[in-house]
CSV table of C-alpha atoms and ligand atoms in Angstrom, one decimal:
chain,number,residue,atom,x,y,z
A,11,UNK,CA,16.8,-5.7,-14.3
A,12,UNK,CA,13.6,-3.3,-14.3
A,13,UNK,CA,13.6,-1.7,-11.1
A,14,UNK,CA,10.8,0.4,-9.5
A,15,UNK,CA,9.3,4.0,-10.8
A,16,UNK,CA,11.4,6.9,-9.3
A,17,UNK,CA,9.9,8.1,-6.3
A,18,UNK,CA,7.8,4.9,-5.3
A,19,UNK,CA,9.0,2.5,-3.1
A,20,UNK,CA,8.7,-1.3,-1.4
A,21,UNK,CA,8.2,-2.1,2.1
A,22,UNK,CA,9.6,-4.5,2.8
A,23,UNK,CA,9.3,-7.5,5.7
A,24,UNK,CA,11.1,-6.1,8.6
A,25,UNK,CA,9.9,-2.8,8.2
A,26,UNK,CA,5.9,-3.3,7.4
A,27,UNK,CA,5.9,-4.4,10.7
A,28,UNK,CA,6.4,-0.5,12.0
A,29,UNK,CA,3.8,0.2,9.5
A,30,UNK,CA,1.1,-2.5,10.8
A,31,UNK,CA,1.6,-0.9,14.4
A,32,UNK,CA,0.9,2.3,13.4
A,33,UNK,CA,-2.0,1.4,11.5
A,34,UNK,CA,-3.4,-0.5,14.2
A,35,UNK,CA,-2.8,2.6,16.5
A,36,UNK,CA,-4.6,4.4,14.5
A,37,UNK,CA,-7.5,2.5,14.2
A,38,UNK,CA,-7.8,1.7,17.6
A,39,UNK,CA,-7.5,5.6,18.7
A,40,UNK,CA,-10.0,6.5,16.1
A,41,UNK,CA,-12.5,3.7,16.4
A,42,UNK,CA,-12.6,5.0,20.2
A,43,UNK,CA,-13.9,8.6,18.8
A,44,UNK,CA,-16.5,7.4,16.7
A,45,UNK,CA,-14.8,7.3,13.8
A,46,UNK,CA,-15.5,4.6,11.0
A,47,UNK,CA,-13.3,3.5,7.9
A,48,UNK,CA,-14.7,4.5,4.4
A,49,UNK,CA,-12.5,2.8,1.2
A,50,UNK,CA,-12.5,4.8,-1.9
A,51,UNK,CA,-11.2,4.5,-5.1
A,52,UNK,CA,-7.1,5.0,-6.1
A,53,UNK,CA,-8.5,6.9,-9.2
A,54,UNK,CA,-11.4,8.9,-9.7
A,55,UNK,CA,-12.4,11.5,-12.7
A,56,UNK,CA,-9.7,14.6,-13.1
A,57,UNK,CA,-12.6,16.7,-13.1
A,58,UNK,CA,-13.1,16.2,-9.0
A,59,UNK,CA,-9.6,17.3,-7.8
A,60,UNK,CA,-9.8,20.0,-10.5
A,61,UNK,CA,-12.3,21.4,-8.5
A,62,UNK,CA,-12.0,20.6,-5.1
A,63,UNK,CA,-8.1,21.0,-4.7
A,64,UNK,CA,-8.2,24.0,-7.2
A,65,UNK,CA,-6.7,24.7,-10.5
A,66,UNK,CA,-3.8,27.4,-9.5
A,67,UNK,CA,-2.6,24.3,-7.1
A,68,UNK,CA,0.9,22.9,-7.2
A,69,UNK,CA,-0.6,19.4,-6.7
A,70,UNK,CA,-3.6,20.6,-9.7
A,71,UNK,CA,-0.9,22.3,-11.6
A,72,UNK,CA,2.1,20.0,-11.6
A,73,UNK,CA,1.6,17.2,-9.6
A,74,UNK,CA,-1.3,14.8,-10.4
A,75,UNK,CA,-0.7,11.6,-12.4
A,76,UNK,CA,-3.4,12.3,-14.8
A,77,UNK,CA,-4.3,10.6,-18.1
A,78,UNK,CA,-7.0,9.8,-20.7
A,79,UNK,CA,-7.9,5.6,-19.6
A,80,UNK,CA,-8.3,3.7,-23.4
A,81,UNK,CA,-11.9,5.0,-23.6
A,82,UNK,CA,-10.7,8.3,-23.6
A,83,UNK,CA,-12.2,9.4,-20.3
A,84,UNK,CA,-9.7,11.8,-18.4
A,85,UNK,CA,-8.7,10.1,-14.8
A,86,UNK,CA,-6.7,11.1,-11.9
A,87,UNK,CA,-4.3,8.8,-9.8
A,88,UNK,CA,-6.1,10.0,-5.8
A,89,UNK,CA,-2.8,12.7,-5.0
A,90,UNK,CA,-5.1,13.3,-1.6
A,91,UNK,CA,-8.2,11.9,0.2
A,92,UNK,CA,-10.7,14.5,1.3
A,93,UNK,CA,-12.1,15.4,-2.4
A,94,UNK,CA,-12.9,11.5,-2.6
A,95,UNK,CA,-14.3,11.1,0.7
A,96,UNK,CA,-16.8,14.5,0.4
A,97,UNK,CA,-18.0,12.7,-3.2
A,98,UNK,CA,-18.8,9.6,-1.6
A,99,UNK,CA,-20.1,11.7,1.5
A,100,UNK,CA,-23.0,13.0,-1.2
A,101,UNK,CA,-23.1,10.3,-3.8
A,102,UNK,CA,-24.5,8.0,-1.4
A,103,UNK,CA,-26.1,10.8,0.5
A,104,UNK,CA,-24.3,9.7,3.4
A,105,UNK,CA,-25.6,12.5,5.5
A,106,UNK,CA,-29.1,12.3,5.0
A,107,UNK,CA,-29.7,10.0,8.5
A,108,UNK,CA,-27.6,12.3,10.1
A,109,UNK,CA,-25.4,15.0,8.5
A,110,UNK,CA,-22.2,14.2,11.4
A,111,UNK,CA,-20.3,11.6,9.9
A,112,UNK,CA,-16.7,11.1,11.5
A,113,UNK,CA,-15.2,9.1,8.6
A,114,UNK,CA,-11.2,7.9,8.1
A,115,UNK,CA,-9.6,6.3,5.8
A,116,UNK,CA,-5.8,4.5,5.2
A,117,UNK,CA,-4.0,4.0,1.9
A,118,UNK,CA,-1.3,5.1,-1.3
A,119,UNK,CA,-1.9,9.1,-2.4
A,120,UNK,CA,0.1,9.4,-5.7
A,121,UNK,CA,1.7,13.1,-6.3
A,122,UNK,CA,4.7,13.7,-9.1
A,123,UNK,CA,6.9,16.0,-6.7
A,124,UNK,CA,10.4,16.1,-6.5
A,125,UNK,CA,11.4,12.8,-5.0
A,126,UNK,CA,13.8,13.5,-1.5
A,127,UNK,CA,13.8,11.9,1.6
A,128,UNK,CA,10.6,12.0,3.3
A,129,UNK,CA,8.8,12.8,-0.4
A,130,UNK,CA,8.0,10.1,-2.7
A,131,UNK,CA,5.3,10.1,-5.7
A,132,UNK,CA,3.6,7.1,-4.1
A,133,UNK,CA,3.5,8.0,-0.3
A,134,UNK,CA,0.8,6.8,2.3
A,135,UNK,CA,-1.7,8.8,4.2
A,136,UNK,CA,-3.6,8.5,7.2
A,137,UNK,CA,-6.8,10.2,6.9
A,138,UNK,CA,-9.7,11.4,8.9
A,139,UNK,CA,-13.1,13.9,8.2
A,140,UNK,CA,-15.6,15.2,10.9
A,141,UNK,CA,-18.6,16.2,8.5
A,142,UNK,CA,-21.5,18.0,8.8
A,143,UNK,CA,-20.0,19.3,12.1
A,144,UNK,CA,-19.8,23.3,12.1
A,145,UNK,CA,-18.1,23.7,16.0
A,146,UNK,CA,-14.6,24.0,15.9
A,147,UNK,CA,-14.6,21.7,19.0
A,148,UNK,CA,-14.6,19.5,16.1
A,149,UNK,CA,-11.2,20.6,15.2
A,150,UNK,CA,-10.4,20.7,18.6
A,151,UNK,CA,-10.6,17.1,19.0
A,152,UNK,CA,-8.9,16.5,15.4
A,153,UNK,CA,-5.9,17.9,16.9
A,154,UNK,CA,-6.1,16.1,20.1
A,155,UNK,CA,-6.2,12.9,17.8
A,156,UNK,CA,-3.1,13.8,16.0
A,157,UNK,CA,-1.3,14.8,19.5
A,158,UNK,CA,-2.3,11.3,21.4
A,159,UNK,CA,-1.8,9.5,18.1
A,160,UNK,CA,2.1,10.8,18.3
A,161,UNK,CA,2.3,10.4,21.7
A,162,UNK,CA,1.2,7.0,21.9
A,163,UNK,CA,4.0,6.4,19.1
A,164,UNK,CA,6.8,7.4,21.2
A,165,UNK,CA,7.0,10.4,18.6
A,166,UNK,CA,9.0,13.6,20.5
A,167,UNK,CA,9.2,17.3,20.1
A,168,UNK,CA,5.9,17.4,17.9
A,169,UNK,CA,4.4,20.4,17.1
A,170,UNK,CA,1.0,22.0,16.6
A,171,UNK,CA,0.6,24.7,14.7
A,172,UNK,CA,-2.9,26.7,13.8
A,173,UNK,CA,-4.2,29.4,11.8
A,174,UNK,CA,-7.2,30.4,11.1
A,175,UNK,CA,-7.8,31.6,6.7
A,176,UNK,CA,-11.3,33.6,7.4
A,177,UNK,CA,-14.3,32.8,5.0
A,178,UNK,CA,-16.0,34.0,2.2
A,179,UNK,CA,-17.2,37.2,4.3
A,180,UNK,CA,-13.9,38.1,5.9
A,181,UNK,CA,-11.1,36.9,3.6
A,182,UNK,CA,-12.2,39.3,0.9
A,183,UNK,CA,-10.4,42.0,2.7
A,184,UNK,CA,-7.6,40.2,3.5
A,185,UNK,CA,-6.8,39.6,0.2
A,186,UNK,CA,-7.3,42.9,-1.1
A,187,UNK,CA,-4.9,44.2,1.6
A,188,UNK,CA,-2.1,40.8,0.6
A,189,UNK,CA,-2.9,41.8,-2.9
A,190,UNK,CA,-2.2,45.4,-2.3
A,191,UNK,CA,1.6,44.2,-0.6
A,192,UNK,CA,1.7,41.6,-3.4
A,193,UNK,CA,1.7,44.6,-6.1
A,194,UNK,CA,4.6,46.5,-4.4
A,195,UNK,CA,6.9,43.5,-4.4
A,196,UNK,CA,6.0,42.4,-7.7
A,197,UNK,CA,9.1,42.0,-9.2
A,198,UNK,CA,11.3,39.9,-6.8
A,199,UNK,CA,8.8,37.1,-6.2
A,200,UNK,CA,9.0,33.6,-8.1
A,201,UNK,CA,7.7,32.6,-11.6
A,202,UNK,CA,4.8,30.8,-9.8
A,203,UNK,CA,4.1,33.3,-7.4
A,204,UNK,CA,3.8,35.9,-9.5
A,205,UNK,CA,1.3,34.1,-11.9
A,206,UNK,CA,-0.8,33.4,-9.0
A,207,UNK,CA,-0.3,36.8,-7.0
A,208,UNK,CA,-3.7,38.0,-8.7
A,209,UNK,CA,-5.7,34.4,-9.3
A,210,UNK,CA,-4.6,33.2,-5.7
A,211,UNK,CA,-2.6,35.4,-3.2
A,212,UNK,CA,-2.5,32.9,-0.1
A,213,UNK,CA,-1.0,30.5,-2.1
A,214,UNK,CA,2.5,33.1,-2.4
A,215,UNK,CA,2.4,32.9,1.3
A,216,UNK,CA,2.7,29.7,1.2
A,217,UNK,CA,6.0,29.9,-1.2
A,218,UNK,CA,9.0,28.2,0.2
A,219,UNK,CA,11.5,29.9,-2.1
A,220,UNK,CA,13.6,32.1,0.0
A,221,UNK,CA,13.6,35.6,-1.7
A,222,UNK,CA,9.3,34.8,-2.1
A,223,UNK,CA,9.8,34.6,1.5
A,224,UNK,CA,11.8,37.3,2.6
A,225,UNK,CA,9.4,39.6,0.2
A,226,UNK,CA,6.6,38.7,2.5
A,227,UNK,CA,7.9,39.4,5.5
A,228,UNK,CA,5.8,42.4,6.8
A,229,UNK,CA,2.7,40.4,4.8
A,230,UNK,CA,-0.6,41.1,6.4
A,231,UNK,CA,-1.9,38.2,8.4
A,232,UNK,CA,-5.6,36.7,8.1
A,233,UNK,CA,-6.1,36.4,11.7
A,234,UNK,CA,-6.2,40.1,11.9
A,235,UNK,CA,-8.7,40.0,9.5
A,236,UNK,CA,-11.2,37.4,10.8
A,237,UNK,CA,-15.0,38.9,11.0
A,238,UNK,CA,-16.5,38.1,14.3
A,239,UNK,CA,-17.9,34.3,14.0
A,240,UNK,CA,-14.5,33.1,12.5
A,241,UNK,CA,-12.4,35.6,15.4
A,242,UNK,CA,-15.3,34.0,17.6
A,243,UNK,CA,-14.8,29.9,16.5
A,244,UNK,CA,-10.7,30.8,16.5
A,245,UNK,CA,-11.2,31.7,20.3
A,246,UNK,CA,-13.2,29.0,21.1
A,247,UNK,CA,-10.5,26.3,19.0
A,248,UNK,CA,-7.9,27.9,21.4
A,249,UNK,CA,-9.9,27.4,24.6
A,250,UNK,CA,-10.3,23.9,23.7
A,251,UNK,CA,-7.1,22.9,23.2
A,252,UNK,CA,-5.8,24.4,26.1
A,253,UNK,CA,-8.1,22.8,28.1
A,254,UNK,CA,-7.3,19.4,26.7
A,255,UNK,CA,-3.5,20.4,27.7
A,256,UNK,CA,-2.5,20.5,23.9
A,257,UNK,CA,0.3,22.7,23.0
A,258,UNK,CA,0.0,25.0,20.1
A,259,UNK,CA,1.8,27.9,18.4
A,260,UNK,CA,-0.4,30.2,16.0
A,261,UNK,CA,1.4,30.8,12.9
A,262,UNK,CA,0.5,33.4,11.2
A,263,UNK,CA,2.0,32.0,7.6
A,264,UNK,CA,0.1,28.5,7.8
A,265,UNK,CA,-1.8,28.9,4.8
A,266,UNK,CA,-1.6,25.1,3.3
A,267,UNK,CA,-1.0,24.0,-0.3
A,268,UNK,CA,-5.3,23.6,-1.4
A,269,UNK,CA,-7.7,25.9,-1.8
A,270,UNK,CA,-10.8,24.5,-0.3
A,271,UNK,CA,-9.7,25.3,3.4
A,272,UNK,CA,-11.6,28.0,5.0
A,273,UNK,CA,-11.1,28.9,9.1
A,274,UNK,CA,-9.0,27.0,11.0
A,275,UNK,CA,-6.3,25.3,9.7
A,276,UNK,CA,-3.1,23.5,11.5
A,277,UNK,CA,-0.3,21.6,11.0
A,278,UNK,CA,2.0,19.1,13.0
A,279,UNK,CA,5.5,19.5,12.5
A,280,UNK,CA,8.8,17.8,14.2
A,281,UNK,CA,12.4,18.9,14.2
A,282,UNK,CA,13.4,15.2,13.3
A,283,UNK,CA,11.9,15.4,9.6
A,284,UNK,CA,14.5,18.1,8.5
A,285,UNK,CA,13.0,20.0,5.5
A,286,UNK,CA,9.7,18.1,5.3
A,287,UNK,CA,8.8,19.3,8.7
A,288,UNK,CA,5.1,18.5,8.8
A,289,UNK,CA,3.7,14.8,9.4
A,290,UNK,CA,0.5,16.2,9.2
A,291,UNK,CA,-1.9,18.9,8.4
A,292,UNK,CA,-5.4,19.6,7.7
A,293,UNK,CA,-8.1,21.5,8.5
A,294,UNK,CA,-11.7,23.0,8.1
A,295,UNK,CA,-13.2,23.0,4.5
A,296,UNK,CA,-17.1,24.4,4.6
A,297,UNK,CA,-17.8,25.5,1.5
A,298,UNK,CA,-16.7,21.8,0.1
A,299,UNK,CA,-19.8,20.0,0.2
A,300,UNK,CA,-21.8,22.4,-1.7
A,301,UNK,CA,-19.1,23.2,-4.2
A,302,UNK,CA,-19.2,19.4,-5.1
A,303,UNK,CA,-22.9,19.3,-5.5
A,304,UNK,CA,-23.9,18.6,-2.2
A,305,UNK,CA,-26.0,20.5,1.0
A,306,UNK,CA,-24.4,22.9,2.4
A,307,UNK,CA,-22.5,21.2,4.9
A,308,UNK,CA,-19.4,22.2,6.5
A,309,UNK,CA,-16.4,19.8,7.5
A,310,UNK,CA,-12.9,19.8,9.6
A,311,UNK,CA,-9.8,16.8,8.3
A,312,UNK,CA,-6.6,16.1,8.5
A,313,UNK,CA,-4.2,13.8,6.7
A,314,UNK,CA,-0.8,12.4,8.5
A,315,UNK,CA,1.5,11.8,6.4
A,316,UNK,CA,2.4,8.4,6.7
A,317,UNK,CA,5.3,7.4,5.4
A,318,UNK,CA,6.9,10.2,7.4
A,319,UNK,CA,5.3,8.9,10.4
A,320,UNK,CA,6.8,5.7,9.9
A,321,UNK,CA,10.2,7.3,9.6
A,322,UNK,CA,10.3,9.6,13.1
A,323,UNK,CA,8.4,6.7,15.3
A,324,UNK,CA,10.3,5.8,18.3
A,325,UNK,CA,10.1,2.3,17.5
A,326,UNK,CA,12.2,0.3,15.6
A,327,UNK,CA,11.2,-2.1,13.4
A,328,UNK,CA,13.4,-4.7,14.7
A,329,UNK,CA,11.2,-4.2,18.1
A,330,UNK,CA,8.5,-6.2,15.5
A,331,UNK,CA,10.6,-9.0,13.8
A,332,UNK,CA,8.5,-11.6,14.3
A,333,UNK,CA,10.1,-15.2,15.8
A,334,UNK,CA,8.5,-19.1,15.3
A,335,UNK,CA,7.6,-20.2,18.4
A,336,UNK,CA,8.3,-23.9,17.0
A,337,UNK,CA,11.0,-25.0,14.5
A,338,UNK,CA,10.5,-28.7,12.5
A,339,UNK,CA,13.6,-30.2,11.8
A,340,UNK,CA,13.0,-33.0,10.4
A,341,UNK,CA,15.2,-35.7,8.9
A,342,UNK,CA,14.7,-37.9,5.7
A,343,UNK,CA,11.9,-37.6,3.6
A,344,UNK,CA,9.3,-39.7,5.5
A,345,UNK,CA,10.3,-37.8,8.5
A,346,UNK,CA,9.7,-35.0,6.3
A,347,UNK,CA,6.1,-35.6,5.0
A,348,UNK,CA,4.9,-36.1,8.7
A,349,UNK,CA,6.9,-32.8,9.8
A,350,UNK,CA,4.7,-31.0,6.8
A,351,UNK,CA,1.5,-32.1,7.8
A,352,UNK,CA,1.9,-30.8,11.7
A,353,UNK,CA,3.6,-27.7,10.4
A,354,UNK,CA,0.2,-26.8,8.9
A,355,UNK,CA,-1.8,-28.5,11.6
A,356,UNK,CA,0.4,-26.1,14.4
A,357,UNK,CA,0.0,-23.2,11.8
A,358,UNK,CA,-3.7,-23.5,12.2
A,359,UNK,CA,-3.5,-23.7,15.8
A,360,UNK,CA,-2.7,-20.1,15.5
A,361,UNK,CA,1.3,-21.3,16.6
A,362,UNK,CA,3.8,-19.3,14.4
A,363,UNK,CA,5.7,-22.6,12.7
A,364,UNK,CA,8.5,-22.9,10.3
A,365,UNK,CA,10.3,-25.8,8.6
A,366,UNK,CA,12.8,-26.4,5.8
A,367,UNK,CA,11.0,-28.2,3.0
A,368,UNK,CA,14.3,-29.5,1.4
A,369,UNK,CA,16.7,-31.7,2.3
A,370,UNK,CA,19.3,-30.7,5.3
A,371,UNK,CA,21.1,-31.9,8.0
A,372,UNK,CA,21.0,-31.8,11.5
A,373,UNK,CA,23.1,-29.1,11.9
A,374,UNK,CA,22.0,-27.2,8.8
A,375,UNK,CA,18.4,-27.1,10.5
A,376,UNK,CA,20.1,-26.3,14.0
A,377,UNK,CA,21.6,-23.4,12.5
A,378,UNK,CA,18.4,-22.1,10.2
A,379,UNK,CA,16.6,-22.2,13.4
A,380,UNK,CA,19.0,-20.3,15.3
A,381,UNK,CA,19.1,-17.7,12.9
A,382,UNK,CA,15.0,-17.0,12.8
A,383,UNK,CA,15.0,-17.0,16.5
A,384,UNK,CA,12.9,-19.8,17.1
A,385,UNK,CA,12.0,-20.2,20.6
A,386,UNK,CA,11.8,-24.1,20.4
A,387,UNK,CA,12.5,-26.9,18.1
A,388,UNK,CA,10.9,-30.2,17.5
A,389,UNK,CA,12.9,-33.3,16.2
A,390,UNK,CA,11.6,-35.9,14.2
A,391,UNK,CA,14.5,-38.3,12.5
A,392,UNK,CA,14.1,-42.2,12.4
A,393,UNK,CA,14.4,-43.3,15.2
A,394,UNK,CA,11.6,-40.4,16.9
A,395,UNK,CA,9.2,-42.2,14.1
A,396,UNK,CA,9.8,-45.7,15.1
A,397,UNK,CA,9.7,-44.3,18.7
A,398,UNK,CA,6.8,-42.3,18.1
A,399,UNK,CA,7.6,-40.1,20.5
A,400,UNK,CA,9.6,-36.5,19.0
A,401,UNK,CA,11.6,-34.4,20.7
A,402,UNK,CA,10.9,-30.4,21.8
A,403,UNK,CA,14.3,-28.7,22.7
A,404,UNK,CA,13.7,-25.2,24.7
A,405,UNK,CA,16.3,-23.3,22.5
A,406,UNK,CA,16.6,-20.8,25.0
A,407,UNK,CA,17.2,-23.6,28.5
A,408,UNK,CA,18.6,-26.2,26.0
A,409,UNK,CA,15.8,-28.3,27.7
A,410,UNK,CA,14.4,-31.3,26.1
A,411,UNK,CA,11.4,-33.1,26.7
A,412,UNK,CA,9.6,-36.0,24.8
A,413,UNK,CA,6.3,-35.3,23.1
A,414,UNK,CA,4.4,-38.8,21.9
A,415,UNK,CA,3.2,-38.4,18.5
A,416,UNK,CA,-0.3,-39.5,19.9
A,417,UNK,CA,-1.8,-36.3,20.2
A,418,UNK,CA,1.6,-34.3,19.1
A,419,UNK,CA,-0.7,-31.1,18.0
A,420,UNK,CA,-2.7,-30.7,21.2
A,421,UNK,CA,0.5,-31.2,23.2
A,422,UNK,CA,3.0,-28.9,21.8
A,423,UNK,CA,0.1,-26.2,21.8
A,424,UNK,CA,-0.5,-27.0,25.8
A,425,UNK,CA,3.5,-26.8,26.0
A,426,UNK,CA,4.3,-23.7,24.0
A,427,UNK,CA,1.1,-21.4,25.2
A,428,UNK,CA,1.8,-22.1,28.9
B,523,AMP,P1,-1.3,17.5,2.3
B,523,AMP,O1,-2.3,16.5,1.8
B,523,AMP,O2,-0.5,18.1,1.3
B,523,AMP,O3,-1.9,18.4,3.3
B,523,AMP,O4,-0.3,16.6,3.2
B,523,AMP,C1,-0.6,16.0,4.4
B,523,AMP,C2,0.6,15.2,4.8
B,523,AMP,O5,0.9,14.2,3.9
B,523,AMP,C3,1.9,16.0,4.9
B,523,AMP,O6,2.0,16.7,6.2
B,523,AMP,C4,3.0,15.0,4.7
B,523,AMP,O7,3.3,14.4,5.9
B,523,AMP,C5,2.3,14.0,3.8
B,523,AMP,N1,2.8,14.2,2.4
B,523,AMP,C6,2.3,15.1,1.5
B,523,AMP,N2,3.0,14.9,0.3
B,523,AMP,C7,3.9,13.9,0.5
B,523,AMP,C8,4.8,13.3,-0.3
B,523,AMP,N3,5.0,13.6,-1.6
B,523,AMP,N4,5.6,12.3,0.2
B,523,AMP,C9,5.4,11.9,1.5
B,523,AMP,N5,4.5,12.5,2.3
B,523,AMP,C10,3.7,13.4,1.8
């Protein structure tokens, strides 16, 4: 039997239900802030993640599903949204009305990591981008989208974390002061981290391997470095949040796995995922647009990691198993026929119908319709059709009433939306 690629995985009836309501919860929350859905493509040329995510990237370096399509053209497999949404953002020149565009979008992000529990190759992000918007209420009110999103999933003991990584005028000498620490620990750091020590020297403080770690423990941190607009936009982050009641830690080591971010940066994390903590993360990216080929325009995102989500909701997806609100059973084949042709009519009605097509008894149907739920069931045998009157049994009162067949559809819809 051919069974699925490592690392991907079904979701299946029963629990795309979870998935629906979160999706709709989302949309709702961010249709209320302005925000409008953009689709992009699954795959895109190699050449933008290249250089948006940046080359000495574990996702760039390792992870991307890339290959050469039958004309010979290198593609990507999307491993993350943001690079696809900026290209659309200046291919269709998307802020030329107005440069603010609060954009989201919903779908499969394809990375080859490590498959575990609560990492998959195919896994599903949420997404949303504030362009064009340079305030870091902007970010503000990303975070307060990610905290009310949570909240209104039942999800507890979430966590905000923020940092801010400096720009191109005050990071310099942050990095010269990492790279100095980076030089005197040079030999008890990782294989990757000590190729990218000198090419990219956040990235090692971003290293999850223990002694990496432990090396890095008296590291310099950027928000000690930040010149006075990014201390300035840090403060004013900080403000906002606490005036919108948000909780937040600063962490000092929240550095995040791609290279476009600049300023502030922040990361939800919960106890309940065990080691892949954070269901989300994101942050500001201003140099983006520009190094893509567009205006300089700056830009704040985040991206929850859905399938995560989906595993630390307080909801359970049997809260969403969905139940007929009418059962046919229907005996003999003419009995049958006429039992098809109001199971479609009901369905169109918008009432949630179901019916055996084949052959069964009385109290085979009886018990198909106990096991789905259903909240009523209508009988139709011989005798109903020479009556032609059926009969509606309340499954839940054992009540039964007669319903003529002369206007069967309007009635049952009268009877079961009461
Ligand atoms: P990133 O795009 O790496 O900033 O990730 C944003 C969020 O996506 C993370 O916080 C995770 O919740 C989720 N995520 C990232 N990689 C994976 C993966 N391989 N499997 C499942 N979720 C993931």
């Amino acid at each position: 039997m051919i069974q699925l690629i490592r690392g991907f995985k079904d979701i299946l009836p029963g629990e795309v239900e979870l998935w629906q309501k979160i999706e709709q919860e989302a949309r709702t929350l961010f249709e209320s802030f302005g925000f409008r859905e953009i689709r992009i493509p699954i795959m895109e040329k190699t050449e933008l993640f290249k250089r948006s995510i940046g080359e000495d990237t574990d996702i760039v370096e390792k992870e991307m599903y890339t290959f050469a399509d039958r004309g010979g053209d290198m593609v990507t497999l999307r491993p993350e949204a943001t690079a696809s949404i900026v290209r659309a953002y200046i291919q269709h020149k998307l802020y030329a009305p107005d440069p603010a565009q609060r954009l989201y979008m919903i779908g499969p992000m394809f990375r080859r990591e490590r498959p575990q529990k609560g990492r998959y190759r195919q896994f599903y992000q949420i997404d949303a981008e504030v362009l064009g918007v340079k305030s870091p209420l902007a970010d503000a009110q990303l975070i307060y989208l990610l905290v009310l999103l949570l909240e209104r999933l039942n999800v507890a003991g979430a966590e905000a974390r923020i940092n801010s990584l400096g720009c191109h005028a005050c990071r310099p000498d942050f990095r010269a002061a990492l790279q100095k620490l980076l030089a005197s620990v040079g030999d008890r750091l990782c294989e990757d981290c000590t190729r990218r020590k000198d090419r990219n020297p956040l990235r090692v403080l971003d290293c999850k391997v223990p002694a990496c770690r432990e090396a890095l423990s008296d590291a310099p941190s950027v928000v000690d470095y930040l010149c006075d607009d990014c201390r300035r936009d840090f403060d004013e982050l900080q403000a906002a949040l606490t005036s919108l009641g948000v909780a937040y830690i600063v962490d000092k080591r929240l550095v995040r796995g791609l290279d476009y971010y600049t300023r502030a940066t922040f990361e939800i994390q919960t106890g309940e995922l065990g080691a892949q903590s954070a269901v989300a993360g994101g942050g500001r990216y201003d140099k983006l647009v520009k190094e893509l080929g567009g205006p300089d325009l700056p830009a704040t995102g985040f991206a929850i990691g859905f399938d995560r989500l989906a595993e630390i909701v307080g909801l359970q997806a049997g809260d969403y198993q969905p139940r007929p609100d009418v059962f046919l059973a229907a005996l003999g084949e003419r009995s049958r026929s006429l039992a098809f042709e109001w199971c479609c009519r009901l369905g169109r009605e918008g009432i949630r119908v179901e019916m055996e097509l084949g052959d069964k008894s009385l109290k085979s149907l009886m018990k198909s319709a106990d096991r789905l739920g259903a909240a009523h069931v209508l009988m139709i045998g011989d005798k109903e059709r020479e009556e032609k009157v059926a009969l509606l049994r309340n499954m839940g009162t054992k009540e039964q009433i007669a319903v003529p067949f002369d206007g069967v559809i309007a009635t049952v819809k009268r009877l079961l939306t009461k």
